[in-house]
mmCIF file of C-alpha atoms in Angstrom:
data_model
loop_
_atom_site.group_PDB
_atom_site.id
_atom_site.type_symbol
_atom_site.label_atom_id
_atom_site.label_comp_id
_atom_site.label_asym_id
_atom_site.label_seq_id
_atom_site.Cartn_x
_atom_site.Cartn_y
_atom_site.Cartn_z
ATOM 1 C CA UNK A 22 0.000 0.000 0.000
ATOM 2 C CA UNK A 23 2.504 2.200 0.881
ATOM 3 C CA UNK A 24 4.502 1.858 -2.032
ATOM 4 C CA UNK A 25 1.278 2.143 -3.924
ATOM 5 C CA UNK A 26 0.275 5.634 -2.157
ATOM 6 C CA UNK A 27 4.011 7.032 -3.202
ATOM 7 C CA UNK A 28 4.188 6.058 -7.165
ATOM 8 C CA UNK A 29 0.011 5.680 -8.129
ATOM 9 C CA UNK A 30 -1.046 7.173 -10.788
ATOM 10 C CA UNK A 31 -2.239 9.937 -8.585
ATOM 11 C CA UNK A 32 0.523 10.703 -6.670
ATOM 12 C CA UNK A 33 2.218 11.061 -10.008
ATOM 13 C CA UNK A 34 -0.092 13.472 -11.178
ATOM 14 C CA UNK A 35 0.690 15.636 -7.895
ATOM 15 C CA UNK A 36 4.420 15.238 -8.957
ATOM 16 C CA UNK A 37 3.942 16.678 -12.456
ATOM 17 C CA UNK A 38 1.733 19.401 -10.789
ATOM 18 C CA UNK A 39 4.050 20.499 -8.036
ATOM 19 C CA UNK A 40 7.337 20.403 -10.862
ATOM 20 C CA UNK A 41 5.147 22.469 -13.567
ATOM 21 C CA UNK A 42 4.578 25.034 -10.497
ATOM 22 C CA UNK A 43 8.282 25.309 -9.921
ATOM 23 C CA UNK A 44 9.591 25.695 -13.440
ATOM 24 C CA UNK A 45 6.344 28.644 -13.494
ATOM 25 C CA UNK A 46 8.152 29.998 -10.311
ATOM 26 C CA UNK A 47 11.473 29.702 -11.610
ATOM 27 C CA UNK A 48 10.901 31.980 -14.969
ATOM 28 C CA UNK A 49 9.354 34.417 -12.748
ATOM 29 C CA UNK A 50 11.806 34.925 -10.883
ATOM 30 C CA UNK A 51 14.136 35.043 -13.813
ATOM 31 C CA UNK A 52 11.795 37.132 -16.226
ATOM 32 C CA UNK A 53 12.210 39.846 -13.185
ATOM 33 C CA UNK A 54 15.640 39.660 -13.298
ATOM 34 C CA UNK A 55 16.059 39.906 -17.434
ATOM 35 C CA UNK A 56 13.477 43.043 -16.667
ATOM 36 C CA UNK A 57 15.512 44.657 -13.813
ATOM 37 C CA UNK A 58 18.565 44.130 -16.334
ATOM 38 C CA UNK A 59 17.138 45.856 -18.935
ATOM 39 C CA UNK A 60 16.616 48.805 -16.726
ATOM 40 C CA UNK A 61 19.690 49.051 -15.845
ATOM 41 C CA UNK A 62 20.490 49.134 -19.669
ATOM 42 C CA UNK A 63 18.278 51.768 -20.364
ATOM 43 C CA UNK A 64 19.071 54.045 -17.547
ATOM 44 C CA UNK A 65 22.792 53.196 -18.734
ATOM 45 C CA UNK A 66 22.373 54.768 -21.855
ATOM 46 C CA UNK A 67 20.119 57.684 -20.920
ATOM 47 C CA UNK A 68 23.376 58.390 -18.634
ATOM 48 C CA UNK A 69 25.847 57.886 -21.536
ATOM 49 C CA UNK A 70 23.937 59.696 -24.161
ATOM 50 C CA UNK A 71 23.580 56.843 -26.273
ATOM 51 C CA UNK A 72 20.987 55.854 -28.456
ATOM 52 C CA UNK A 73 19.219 52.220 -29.634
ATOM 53 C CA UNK A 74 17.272 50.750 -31.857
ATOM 54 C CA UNK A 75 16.436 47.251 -32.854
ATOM 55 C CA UNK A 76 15.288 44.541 -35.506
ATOM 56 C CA UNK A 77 13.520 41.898 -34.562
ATOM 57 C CA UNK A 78 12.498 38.736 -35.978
ATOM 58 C CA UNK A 79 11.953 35.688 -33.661
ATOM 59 C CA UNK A 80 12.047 37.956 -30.229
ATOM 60 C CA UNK A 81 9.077 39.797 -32.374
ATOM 61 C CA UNK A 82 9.883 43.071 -30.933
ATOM 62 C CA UNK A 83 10.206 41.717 -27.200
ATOM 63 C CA UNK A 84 13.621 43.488 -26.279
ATOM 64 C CA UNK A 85 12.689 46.893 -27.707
ATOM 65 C CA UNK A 86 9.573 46.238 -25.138
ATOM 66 C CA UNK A 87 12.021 45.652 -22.439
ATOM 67 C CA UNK A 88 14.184 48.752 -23.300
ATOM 68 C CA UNK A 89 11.038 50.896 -23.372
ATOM 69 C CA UNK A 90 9.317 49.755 -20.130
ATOM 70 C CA UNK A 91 11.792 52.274 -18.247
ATOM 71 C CA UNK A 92 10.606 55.841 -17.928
ATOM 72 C CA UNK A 93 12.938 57.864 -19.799
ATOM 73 C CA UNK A 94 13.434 55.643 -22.491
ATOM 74 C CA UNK A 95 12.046 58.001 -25.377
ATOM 75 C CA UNK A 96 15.241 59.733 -24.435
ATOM 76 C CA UNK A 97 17.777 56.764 -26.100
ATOM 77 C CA UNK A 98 15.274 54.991 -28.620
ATOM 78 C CA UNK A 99 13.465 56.615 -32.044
ATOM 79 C CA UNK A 100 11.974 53.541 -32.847
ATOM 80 C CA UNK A 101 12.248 49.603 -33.799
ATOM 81 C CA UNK A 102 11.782 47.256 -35.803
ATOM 82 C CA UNK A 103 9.758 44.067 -36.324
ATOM 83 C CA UNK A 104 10.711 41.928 -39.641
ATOM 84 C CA UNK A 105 9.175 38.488 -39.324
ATOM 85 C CA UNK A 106 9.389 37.963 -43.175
ATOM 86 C CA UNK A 107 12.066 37.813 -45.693
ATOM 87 C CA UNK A 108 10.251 40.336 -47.611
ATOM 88 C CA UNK A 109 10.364 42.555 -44.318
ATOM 89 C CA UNK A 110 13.792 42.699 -43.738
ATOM 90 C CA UNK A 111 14.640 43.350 -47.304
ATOM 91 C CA UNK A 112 12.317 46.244 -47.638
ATOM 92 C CA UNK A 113 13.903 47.403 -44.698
ATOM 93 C CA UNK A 114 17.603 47.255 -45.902
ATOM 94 C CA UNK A 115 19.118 43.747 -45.282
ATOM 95 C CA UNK A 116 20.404 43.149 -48.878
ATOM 96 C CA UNK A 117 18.560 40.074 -50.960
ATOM 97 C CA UNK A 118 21.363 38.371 -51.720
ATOM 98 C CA UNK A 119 23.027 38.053 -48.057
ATOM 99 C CA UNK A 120 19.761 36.149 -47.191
ATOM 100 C CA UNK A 121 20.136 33.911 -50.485
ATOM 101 C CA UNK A 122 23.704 33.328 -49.854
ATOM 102 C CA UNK A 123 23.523 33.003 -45.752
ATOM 103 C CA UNK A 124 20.042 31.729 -45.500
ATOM 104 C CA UNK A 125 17.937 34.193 -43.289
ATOM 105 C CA UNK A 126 19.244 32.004 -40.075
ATOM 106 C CA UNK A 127 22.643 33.000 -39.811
ATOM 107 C CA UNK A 128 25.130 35.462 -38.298
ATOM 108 C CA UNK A 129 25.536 37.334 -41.524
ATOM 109 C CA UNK A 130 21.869 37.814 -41.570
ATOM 110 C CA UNK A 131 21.902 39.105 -37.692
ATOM 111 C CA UNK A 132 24.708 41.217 -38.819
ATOM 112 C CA UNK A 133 22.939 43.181 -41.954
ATOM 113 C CA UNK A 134 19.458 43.978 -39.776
ATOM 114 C CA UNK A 135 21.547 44.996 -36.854
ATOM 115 C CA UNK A 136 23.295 47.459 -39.366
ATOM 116 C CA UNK A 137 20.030 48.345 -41.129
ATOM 117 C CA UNK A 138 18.237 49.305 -38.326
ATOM 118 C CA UNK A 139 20.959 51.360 -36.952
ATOM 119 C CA UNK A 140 21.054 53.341 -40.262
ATOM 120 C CA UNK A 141 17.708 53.678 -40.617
ATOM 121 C CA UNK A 142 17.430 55.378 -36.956
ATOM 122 C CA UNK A 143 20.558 57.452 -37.012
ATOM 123 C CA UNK A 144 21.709 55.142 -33.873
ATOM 124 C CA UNK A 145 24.267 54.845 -32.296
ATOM 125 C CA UNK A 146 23.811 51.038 -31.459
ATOM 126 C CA UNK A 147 21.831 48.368 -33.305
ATOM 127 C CA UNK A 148 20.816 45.426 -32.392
ATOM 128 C CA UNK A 149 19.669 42.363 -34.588
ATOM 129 C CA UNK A 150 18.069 39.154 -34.235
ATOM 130 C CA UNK A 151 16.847 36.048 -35.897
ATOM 131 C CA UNK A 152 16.323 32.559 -35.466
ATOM 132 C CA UNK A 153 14.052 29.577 -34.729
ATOM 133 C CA UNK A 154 12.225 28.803 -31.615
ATOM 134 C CA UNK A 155 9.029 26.705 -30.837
ATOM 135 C CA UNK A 156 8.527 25.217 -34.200
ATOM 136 C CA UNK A 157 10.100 24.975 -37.758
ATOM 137 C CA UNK A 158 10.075 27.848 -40.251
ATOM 138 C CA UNK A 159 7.796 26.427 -42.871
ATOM 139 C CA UNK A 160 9.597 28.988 -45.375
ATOM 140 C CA UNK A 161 13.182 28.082 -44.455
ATOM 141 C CA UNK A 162 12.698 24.504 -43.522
ATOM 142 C CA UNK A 163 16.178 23.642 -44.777
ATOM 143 C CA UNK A 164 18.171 26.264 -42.448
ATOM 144 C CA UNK A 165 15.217 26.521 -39.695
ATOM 145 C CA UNK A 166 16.930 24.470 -36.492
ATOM 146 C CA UNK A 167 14.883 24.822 -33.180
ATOM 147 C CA UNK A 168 16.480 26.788 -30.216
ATOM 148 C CA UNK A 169 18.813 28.360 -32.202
ATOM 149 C CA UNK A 170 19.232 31.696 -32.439
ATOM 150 C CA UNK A 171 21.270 34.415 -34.025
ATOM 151 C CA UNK A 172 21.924 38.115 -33.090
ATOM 152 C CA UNK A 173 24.149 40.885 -33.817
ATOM 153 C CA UNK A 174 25.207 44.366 -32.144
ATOM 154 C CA UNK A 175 26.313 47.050 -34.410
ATOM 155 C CA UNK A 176 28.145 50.410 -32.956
ATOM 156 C CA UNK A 177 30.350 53.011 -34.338
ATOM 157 C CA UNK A 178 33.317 50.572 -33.715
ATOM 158 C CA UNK A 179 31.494 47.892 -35.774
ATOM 159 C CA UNK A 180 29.664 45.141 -35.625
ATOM 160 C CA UNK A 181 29.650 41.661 -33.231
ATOM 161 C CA UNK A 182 27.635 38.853 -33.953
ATOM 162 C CA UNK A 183 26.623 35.747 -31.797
ATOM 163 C CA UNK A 184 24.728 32.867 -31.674
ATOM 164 C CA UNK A 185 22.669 30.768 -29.152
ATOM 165 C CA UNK A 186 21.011 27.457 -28.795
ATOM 166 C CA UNK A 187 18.280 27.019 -26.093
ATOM 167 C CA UNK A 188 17.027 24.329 -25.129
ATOM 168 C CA UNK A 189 13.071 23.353 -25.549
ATOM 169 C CA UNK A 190 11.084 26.131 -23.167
ATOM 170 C CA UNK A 191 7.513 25.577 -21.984
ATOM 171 C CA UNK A 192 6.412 28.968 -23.517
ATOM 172 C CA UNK A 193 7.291 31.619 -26.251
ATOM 173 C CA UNK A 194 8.170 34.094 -24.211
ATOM 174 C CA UNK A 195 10.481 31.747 -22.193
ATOM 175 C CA UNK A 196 12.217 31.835 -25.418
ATOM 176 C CA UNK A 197 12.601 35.351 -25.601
ATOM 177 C CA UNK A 198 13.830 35.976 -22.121
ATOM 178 C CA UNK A 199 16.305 33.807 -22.578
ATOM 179 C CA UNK A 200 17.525 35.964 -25.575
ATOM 180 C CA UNK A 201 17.115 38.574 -24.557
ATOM 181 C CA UNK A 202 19.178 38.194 -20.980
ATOM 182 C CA UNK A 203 21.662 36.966 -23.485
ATOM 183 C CA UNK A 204 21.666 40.472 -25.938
ATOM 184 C CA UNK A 205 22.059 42.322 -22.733
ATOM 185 C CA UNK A 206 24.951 40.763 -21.458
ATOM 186 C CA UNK A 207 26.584 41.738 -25.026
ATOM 187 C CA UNK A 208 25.671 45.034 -24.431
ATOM 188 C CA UNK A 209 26.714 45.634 -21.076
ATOM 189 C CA UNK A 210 29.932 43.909 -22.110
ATOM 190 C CA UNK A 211 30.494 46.403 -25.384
ATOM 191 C CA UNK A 212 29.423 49.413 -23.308
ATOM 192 C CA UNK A 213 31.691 48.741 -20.777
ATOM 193 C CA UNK A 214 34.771 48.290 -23.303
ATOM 194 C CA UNK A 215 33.477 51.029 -24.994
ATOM 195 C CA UNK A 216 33.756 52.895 -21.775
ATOM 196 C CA UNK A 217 37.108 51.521 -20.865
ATOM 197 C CA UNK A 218 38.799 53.022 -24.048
ATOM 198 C CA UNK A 219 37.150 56.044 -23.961
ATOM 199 C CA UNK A 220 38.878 56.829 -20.760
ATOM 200 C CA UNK A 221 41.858 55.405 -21.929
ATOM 201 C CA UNK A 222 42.446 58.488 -24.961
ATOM 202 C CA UNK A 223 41.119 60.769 -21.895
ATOM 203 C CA UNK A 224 43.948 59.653 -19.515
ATOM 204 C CA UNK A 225 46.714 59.607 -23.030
ATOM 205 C CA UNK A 226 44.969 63.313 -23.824
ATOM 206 C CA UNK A 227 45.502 64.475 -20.560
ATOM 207 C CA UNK A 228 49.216 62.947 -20.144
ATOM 208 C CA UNK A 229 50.373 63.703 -23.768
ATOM 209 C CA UNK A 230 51.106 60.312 -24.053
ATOM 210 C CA UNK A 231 49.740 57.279 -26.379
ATOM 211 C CA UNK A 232 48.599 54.971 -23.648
ATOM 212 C CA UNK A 233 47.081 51.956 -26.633
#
């Protein structure tokens, strides 16, 4: 009986009940910590004087959402982008033949709508991002893989581009959290080094010396 009472079918159930609670737990406590990041990021560039804009194909506009949910934010963003179709990002500047050549899953890809975008909005940072998530592209079949994702961050010093794979999530906007926690650690990163040798030509200025 006892061993009955601990592995039924209802006791199972409970099991399955109690773990779908936690994992609902877990990503809230994580989405508040993606959202907390992203104000940080937004009062970061409101301090730095630097604007942002983004296009968007599998987040679907999710971390220009993020950026804007901080007050202030009209300050460091004219606008964004959401490109969910070929046609989209073409008419929007990624070049036709990049997406031919690279497939529209790829860094190069991530690279040209970051760049677009950032052009397009006079910006001083621009960030890109494509990729599969809960299902298969039925357009791209061929070059649509699930969890993977590709994203790129343009700035005056160029562009970086990344990718990701995630594992399955229980929701789409799991998904996007997850790349978007990602984009901002990019961007923290790049603002930071960004930072790092701007005061490094202040400090050679103010010595009269070439300190890189």
């Amino acid at each position: 009986m006892a061993a009955h009472f601990l592995y039924g079918e209802g006791s199972l159930e409970r099991m399955e009940t109690m773990k779908a609670m936690k994992t609902m737990i877990d990503f809230k406590h994580f989405e508040e910590k993606v959202r907390e990041d992203y104000a940080n990021l937004t009062r970061t560039l409101i301090q730095r004087n630097k604007t942002i804009t983004t296009m968007e194909s599998a987040t679907g506009g999710q971390i220009a959402s993020l950026i804007t949910d901080t007050e202030g934010a009209s300050q460091i963003i004219k606008g964004a982008m959401v490109t969910y179709s070929n046609e989209a990002k073409i008419k929007m500047g990624v070049p036709k033949e990049v997406i031919e050549k690279y497939s529209v899953y790829s860094k190069k890809t991530a690279e040209e709508m970051a760049l677009s975008c950032k052009r397009f909005y006079q910006a001083d940072i621009g960030v890109g991002v494509t990729g599969t998530m809960g299902n298969i592209d039925p357009e791209n079949r061929e070059n649509s893989e699930l969890g993977k994702v590709y994203f790129a961050i343009a700035t005056e010093r160029g562009v970086k581009s990344f990718d990701l794979e995630i594992k399955p999530q229980p929701s789409r906007l799991s998904y996007k959290m997850m790349v978007a926690e990602n984009i901002y650690i990019h961007l923290i990163q790049i603002l930071t080094d960004e930072r790092a040798v701007s005061y490094t030509h202040l400090r050679a200025h103010e010595t009269g010396r070439n300190l890189v």
